[in-house]
Coordinates of C-alpha atoms in Angstrom, one line a residue:
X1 CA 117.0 82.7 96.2
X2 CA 116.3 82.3 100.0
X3 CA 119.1 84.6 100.9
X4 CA 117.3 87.0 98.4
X5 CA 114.1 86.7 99.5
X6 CA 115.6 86.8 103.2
X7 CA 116.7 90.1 102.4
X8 CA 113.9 91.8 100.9
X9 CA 111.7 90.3 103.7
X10 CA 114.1 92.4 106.6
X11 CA 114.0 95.3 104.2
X12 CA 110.2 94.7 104.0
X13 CA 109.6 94.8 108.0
X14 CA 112.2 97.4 108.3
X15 CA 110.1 100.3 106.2
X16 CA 106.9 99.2 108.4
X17 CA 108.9 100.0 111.4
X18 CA 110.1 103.0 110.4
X19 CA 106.2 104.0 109.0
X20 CA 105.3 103.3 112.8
X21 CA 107.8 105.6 114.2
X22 CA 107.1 108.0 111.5
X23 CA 103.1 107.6 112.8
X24 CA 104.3 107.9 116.7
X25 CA 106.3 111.3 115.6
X26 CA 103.3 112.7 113.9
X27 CA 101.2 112.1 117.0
X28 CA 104.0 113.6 119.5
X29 CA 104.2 116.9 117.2
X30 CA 100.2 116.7 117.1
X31 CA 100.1 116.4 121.2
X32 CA 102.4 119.2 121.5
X33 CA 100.4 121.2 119.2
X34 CA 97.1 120.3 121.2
X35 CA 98.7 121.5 124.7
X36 CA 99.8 124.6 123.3
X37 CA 96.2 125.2 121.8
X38 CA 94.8 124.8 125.7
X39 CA 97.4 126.8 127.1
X40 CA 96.2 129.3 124.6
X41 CA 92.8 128.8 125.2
X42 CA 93.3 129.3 129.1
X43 CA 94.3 132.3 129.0
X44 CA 91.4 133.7 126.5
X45 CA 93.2 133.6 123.5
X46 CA 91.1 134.1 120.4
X47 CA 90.1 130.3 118.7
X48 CA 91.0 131.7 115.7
X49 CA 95.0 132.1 117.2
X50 CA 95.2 129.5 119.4
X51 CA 98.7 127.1 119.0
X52 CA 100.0 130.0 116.2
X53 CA 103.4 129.4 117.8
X54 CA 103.6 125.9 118.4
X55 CA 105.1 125.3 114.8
X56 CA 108.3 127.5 115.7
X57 CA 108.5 125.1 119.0
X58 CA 108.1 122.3 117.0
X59 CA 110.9 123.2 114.3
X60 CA 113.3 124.5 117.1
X61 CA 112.9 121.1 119.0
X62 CA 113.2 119.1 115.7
X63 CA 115.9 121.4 113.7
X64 CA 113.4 121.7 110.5
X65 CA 112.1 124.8 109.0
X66 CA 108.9 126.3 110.0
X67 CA 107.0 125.3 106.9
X68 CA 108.0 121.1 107.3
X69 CA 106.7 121.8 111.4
X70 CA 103.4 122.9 109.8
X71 CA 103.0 120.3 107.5
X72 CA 103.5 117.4 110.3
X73 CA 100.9 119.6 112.6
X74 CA 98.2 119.6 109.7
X75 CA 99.2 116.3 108.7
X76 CA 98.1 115.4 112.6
X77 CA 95.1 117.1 112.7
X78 CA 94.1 115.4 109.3
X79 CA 94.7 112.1 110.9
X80 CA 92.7 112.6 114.1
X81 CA 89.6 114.4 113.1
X82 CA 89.4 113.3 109.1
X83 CA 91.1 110.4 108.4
X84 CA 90.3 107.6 110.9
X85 CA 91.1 104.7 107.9
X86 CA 95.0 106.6 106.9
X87 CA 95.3 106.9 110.2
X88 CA 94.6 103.2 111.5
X89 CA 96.8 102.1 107.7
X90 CA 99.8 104.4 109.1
X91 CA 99.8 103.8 112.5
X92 CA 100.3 99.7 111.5
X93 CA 102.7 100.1 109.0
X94 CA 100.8 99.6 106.0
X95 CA 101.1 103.0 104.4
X96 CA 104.3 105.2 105.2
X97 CA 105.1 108.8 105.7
X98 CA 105.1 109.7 101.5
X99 CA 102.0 107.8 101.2
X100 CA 99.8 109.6 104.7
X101 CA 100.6 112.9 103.0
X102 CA 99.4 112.3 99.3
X103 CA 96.3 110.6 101.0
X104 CA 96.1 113.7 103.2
X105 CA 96.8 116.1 100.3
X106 CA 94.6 114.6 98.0
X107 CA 91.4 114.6 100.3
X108 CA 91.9 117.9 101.8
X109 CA 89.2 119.5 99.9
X110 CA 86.8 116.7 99.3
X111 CA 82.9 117.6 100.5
X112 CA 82.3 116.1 103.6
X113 CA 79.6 113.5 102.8
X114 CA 81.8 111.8 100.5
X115 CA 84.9 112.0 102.0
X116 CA 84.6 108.1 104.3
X117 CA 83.7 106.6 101.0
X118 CA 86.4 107.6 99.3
X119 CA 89.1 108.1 102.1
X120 CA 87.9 103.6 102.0
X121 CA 88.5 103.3 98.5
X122 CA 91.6 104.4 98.8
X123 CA 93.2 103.0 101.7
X124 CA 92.3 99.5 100.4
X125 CA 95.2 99.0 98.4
X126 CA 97.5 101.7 98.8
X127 CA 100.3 99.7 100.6
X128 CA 100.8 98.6 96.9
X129 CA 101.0 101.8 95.5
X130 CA 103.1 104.7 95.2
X131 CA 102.2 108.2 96.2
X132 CA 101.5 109.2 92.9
X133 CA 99.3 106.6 91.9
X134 CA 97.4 106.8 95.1
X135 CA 97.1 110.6 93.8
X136 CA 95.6 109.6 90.4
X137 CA 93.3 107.5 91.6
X138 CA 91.7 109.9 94.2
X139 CA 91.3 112.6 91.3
X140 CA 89.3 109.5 89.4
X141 CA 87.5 108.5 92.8
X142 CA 86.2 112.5 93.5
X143 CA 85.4 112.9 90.2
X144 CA 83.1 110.3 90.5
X145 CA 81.6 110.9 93.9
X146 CA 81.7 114.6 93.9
X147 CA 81.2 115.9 90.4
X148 CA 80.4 119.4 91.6
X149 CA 83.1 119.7 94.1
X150 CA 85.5 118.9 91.6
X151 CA 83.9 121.3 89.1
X152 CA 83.9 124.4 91.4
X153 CA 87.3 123.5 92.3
X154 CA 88.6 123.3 89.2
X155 CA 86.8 127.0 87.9
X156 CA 88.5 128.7 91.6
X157 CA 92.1 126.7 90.5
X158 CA 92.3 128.0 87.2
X159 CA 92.0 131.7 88.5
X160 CA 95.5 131.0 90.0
X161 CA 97.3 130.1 87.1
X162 CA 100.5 131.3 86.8
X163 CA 104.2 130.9 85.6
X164 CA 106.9 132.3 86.9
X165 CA 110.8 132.2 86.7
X166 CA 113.3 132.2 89.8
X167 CA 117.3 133.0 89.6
X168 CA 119.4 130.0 90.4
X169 CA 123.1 128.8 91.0
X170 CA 125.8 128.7 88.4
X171 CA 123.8 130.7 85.5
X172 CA 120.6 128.6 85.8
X173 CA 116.9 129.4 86.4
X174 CA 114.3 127.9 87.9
X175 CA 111.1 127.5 85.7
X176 CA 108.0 127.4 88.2
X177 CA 104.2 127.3 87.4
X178 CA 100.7 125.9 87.6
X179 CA 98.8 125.7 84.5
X180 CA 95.1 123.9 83.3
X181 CA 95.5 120.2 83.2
X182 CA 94.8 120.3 79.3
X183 CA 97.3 123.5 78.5
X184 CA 99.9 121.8 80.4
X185 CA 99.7 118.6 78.4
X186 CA 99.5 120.2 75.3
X187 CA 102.7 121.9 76.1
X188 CA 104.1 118.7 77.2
X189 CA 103.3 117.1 74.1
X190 CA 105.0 119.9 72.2
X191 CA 108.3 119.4 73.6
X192 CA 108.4 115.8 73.1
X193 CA 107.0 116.3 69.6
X194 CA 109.8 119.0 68.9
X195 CA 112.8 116.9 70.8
X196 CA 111.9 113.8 68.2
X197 CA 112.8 116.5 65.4
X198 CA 116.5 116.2 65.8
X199 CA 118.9 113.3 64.2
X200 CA 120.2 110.1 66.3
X201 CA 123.7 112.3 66.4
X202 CA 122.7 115.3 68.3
X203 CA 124.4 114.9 71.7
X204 CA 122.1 116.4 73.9
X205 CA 120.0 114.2 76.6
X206 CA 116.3 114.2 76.0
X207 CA 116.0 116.4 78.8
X208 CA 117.9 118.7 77.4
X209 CA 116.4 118.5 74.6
X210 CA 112.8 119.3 76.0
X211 CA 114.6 122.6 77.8
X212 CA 115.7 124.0 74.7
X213 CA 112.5 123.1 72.7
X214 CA 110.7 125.3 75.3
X215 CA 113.4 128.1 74.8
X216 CA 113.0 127.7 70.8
X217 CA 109.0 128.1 71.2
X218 CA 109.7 131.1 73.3
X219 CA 111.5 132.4 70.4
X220 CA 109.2 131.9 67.8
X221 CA 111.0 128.7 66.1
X222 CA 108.8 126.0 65.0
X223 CA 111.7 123.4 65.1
X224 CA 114.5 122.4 67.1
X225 CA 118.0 122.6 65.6
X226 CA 120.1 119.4 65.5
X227 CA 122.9 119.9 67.3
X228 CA 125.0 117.5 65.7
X229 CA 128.9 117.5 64.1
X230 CA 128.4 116.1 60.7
X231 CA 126.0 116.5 57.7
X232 CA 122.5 116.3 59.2
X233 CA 119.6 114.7 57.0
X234 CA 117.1 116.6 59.8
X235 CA 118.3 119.8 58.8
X236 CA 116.6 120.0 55.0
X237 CA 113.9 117.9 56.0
X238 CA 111.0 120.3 55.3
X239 CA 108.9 118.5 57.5
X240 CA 111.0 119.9 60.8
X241 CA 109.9 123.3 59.5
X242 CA 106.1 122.8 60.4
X243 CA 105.2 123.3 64.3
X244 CA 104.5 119.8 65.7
X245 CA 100.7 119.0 66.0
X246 CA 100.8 118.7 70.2
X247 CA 98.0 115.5 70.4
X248 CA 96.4 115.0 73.2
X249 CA 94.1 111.7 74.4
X250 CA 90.9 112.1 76.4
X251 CA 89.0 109.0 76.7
X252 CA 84.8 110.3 77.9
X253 CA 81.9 108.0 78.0
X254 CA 78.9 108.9 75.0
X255 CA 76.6 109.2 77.7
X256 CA 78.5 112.1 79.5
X257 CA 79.3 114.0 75.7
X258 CA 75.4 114.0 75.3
X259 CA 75.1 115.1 78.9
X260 CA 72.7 112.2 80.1
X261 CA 75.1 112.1 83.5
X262 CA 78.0 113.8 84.8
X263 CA 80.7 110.4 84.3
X264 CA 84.5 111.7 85.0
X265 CA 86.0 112.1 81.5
X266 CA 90.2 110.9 81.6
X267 CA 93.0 112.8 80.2
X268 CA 96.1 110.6 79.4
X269 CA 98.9 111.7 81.2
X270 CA 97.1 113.6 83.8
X271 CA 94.3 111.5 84.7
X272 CA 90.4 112.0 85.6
X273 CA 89.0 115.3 84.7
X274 CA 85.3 116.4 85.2
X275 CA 82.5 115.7 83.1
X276 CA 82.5 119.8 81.8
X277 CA 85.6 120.1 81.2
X278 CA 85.4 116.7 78.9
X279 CA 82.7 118.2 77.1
X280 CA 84.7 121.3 76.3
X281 CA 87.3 120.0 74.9
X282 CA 84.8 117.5 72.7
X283 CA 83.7 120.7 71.2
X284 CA 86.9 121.0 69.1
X285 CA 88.7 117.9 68.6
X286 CA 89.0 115.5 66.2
X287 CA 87.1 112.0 67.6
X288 CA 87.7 107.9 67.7
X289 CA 85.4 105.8 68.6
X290 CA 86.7 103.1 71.0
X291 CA 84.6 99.9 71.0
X292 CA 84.8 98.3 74.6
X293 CA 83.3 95.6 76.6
X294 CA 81.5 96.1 79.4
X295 CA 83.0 95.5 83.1
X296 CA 80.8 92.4 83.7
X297 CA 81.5 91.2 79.7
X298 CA 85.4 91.9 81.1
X299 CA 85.6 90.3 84.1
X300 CA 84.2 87.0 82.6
X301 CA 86.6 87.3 79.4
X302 CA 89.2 88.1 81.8
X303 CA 88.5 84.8 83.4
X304 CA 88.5 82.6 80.1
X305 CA 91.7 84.1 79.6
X306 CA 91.4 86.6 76.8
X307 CA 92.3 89.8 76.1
X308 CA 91.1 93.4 77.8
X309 CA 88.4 95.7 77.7
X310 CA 89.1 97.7 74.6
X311 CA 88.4 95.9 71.4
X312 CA 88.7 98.5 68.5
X313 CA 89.8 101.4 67.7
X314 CA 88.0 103.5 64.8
X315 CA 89.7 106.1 62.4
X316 CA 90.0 109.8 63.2
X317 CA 87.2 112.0 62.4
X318 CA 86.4 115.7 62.7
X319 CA 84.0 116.7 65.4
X320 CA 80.6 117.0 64.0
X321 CA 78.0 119.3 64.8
X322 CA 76.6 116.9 67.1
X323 CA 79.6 115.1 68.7
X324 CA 79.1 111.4 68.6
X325 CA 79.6 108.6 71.1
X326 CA 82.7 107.5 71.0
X327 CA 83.1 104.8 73.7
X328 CA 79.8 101.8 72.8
X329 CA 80.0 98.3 75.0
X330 CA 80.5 95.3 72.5
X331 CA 79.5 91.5 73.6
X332 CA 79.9 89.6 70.8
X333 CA 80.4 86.4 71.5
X334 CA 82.5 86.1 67.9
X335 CA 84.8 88.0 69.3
X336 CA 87.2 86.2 71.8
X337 CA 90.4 87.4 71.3
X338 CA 91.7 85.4 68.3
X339 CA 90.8 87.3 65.6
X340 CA 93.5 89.9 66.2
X341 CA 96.3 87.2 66.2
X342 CA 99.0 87.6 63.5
X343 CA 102.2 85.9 62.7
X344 CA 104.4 88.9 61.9
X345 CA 107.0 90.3 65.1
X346 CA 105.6 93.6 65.0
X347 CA 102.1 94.4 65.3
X348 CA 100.0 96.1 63.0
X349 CA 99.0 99.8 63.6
X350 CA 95.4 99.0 64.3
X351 CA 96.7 96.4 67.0
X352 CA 99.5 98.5 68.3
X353 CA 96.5 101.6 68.8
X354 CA 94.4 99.1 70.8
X355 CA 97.4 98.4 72.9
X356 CA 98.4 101.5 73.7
X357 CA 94.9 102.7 73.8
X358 CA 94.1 99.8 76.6
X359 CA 97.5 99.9 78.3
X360 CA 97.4 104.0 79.3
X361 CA 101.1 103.7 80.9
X362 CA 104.1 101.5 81.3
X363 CA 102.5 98.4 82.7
X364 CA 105.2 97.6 85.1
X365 CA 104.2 98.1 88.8
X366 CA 103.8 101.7 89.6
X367 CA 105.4 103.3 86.4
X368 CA 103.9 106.0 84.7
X369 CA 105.5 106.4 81.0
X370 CA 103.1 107.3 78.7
X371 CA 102.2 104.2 76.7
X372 CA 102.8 106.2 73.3
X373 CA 106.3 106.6 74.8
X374 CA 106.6 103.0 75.5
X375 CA 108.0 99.4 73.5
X376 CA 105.2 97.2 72.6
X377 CA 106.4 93.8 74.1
X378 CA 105.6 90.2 73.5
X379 CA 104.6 89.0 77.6
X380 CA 105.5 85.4 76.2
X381 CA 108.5 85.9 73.6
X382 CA 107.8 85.6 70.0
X383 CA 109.7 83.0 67.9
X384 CA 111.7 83.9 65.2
X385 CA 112.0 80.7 63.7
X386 CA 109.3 79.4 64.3
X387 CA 106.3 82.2 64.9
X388 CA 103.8 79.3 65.3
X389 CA 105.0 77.6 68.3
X390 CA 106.2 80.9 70.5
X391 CA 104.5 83.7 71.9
X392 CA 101.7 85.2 69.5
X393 CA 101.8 88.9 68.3
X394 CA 98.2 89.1 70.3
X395 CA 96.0 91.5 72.1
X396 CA 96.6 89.2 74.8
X397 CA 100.2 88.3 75.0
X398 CA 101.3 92.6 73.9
X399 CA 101.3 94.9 77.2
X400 CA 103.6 98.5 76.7
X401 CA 106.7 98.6 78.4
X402 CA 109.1 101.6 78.5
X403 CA 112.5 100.6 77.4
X404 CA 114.0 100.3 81.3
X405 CA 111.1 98.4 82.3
X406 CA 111.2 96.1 78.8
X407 CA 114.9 95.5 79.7
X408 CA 114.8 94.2 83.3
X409 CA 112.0 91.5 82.1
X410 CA 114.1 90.6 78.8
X411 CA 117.2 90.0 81.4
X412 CA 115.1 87.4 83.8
X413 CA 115.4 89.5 87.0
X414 CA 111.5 90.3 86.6
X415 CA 109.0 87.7 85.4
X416 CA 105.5 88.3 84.2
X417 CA 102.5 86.7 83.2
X418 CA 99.1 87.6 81.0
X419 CA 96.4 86.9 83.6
X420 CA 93.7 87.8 81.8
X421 CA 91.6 91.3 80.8
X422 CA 94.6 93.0 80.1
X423 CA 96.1 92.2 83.4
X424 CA 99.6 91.3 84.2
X425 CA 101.1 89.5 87.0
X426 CA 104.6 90.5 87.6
X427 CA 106.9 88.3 90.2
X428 CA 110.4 90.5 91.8
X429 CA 113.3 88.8 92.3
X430 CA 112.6 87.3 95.8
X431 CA 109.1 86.0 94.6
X432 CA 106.9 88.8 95.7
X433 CA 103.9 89.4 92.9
X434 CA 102.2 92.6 92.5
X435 CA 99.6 92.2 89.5
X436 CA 99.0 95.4 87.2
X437 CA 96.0 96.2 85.6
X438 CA 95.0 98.4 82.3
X439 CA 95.1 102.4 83.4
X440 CA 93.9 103.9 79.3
X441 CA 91.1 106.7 78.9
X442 CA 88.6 103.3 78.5
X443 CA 89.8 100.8 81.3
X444 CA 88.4 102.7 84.9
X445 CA 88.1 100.6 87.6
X446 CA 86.2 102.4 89.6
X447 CA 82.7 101.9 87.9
X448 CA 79.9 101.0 89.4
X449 CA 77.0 98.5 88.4
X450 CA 74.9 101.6 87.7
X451 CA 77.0 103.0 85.6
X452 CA 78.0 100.2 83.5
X453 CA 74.3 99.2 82.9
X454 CA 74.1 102.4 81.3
X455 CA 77.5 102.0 79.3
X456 CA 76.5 98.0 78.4
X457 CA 74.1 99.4 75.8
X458 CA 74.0 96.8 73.1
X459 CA 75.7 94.2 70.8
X460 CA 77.1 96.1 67.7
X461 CA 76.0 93.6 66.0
X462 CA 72.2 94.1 66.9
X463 CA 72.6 97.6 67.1
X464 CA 73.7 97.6 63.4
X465 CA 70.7 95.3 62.4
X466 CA 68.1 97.1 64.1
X467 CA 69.0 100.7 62.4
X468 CA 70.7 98.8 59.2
X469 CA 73.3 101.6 59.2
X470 CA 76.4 99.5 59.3
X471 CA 78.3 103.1 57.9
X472 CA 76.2 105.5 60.0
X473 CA 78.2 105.3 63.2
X474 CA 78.2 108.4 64.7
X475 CA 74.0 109.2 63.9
X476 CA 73.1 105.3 64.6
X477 CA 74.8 105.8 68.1
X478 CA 73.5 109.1 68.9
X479 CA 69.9 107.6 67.9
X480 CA 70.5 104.8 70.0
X481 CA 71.2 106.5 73.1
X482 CA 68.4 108.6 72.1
X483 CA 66.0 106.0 72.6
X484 CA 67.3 104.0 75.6
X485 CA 67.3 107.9 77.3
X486 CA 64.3 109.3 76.0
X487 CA 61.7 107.3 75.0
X488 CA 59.3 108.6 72.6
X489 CA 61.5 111.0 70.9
X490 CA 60.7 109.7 67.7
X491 CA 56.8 110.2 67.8
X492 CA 57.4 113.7 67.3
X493 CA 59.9 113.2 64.6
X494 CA 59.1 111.4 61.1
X495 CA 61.7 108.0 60.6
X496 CA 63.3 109.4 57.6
X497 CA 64.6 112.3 59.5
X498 CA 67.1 110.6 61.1
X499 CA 69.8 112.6 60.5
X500 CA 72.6 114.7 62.2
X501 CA 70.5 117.8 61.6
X502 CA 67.8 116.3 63.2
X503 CA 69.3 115.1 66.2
X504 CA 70.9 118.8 66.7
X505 CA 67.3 120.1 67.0
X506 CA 66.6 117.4 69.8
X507 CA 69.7 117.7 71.6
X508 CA 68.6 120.7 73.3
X509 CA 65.6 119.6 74.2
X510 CA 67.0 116.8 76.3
X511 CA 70.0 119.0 77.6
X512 CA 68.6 118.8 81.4
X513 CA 67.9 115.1 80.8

């Protein structure tokens, strides 16, 4: 073990040195770029043109292509004049090369007075994560801090959709395209759905698979054909005649469907989208309401030891005419984790829905396997003979792994630990720890006291005595926000019209709320 941790501390200082060097390079081709721009400017060069040809110098000193000597010059520029904090981070060795770009990337078109807030947000903490994760979390950090940015972005973006298909070697093409954030994980869906269709035979890789779904959609098939040698049972299974429903998750706050604020809604999968685009797709889906504590009711659960912040998860309904609240904060104090303890291996469906619900992802450090693609595995291992005295089949000792990730803790190499809320503490080989922490549609670390004052509304419990609608749901919680929104409301409206066809004449009333 000291010879191991030996090594991964070299290997550790190593990558810092070479993120230094990477910084100094940076700054050279920056410099270089600088003196050309006041050579230009010398000679009375338009602003506009000055240092247009430093990038072929640059490419021609470094043997790299044009484009790369452009992105290390606006990579520069981002870290002198924009980016103080990735700059400082890179410079020391905290963040590398990968991780200076997606930060760079992902702010380039953030509005100005919100940009040191977030550009703070996200440097604390990025030396632990990858460049795709730091990615995700800036989309949930402007989507919070610059609603209307992200909006008018999003409107200009989808203007330049497109897909489009590019000859390649040995009798291949390239498939290349950028399509809405919702469209493209409906499509995704699809192909997973249709790649599931085949038997445990066919010989094709799930890749593969997912290439030739895409081909059988193109031409018109509404199943995948099983590519197996013997007699497949998938083949006269009516069911693989049917087009696969493509389901998609979106996890939105009751407060934003009803439009009292503009909270970032998240798409599983993709990650934060704006509060519009949330409520479009509200319009026409089919809704479950997700109980969940409040972050203050979490964080003190999380340091008793119990479970996270999602606590149930309803049945599916249709979308009614006035679309309900789905997400309601819960404090029950009956509620502390045990009651959703059971003795069987495999967990029931309501608790396996709250996992994966919670979860969001692969809770191993930095993956990003859907959670409905993963294993649901027992942190403390469940035993057989004796169910009792092992690990229990509970909220808090269940966290999704997918099946590479499930297998390197089953063999030792990795060990990991329930910490509480849902979060897991994982420990590498040579004793480094990295602790992961709930990424679903419900679980967003980013909220602020404000807005979980207005989440934290009431107990169920108190909520269901005051109105004495225990079966009401979605009308009891579209009166209660209702009255913690808009007081007075009801003066205008007699008591026993407290129906959904009421509420859909006051809903527009309170549209600008």
């Amino acid at each position: 073990m000291f010879e191991s941790k030996t090594s991964a501390d070299a290997l550790f200082r190593q990558h810092a040195e070479i993120a230094r060097a990477h910084f100094l390079e940076i700054d050279a081709v920056t410099a270089l770029y600088l003196d050309r721009c006041e050579e230009d400017a010398a000679v009375g060069v338009n602003e506009a043109f000055q240092g247009r040809f430093a990038h072929v110098e640059i490419a021609s000193i470094l043997s790299i292509t044009e484009y790369a000597a452009q992105k290390m010059i606006a990579l520069g520029c981002d870290l002198r004049w924009r980016l103080p904090r990735v700059a400082a981070a890179f410079a020391c060795g905290d963040i590398d090369l990968a991780k200076a770009t997606a930060l760079s990337e992902a702010l380039a078109n953030v509005s100005e007075h919100v940009l040191d807030e977030i550009e703070r947000l996200l440097v604390d903490g990025a030396c632990r994560a990858t460049g795709n994760k730091l990615k995700a979390r800036a989309r949930g950090l402007i989507a919070r801090h610059d609603p209307d940015g992200v909006r008018a972005r999003r409107v200009r973006a989808e203007a330049d959709r497109d897909v489009r298909t590019c000859a390649s070697h040995d009798g291949m093409s390239t498939l290349d395209g950028m399509l809405p954030a919702v469209g493209a994980q409906t499509l995704a869906t699809r192909l997973r759905a249709m790649s599931m269709q085949v038997c445990g035979f066919d010989p094709r890789t799930f890749g593969q698979r997912r290439a030739d779904a895409l081909i059988a959609l193109a031409e018109g098939k509404t199943s995948l054909d099983c590519q197996c040698d013997g007699d497949c049972t998938r083949r006269d299974d009516s069911k693989t005649s049917v087009l696969p429903i493509a389901t998609i998750l979106v996890g939105v706050n009751a407060s934003t469907v009803l439009g009292f604020d503009d909270l970032p809604g998240y798409l599983q999968g993709y990650g934060h989208i704006d509060a519009d685009l949330a409520r479009a797709i509200a319009a026409d889906s089919t809704w479950q309401r997700v109980l969940t504590r409040a972050p203050s009711e979490v964080q003190r659960c999380s340091n008793a030891g119990t479970v996270g912040p999602v606590i149930d998860v309803g049945r599916s309904m249709p979308s009614p005419a006035v679309l309900p609240a789905v997400a309601r904060g819960h404090r029950s104090t009956r509620d502390n984790g045990s009651r959703r303890t059971e003795c069987t291996y495999r967990p029931s469906a309501a608790l396996a829905k709250i996992v994966r619900t919670r979860d969001g992802t692969c809770r191993f450090p930095n993956c990003v396997v859907r959670s409905d693609s993963c294993d649901i595995d027992h942190t403390v291992p469940f035993d057989h003979g004796s169910p009792a005295q092992g690990g229990p089949t509970a909220e808090r000792n269940l966290a999704c792994l997918c099946r590479k990730h499930h297998r390197i803790k089953t063999i030792g190499r990795w060990s990991v630990k329930q910490i509480g809320g849902g979060h897991l503490e994982w420990e590498d080989p040579s004793g480094r720890r990295a602790a992961t922490a709930p990424v679903g549609p419900f679980c967003d670390p980013e909220l602020s006291a404000t807005d979980a004052a207005r989440l934290n509304f009431v107990d169920e419990y108190a909520l269901e005595r005051r109105f004495g609608l225990r079966d009401r749901g979605v009308e009891a919680d579209l009166e209660y926000l209702l009255d913690w929104n808009v007081p007075g409301w009801r003066k205008t409206r007699s008591a026993s019209r407290r129906t959904a066809s009421t509420l859909a004449n006051v809903l527009p009333e309170i549209a600008d709320f």
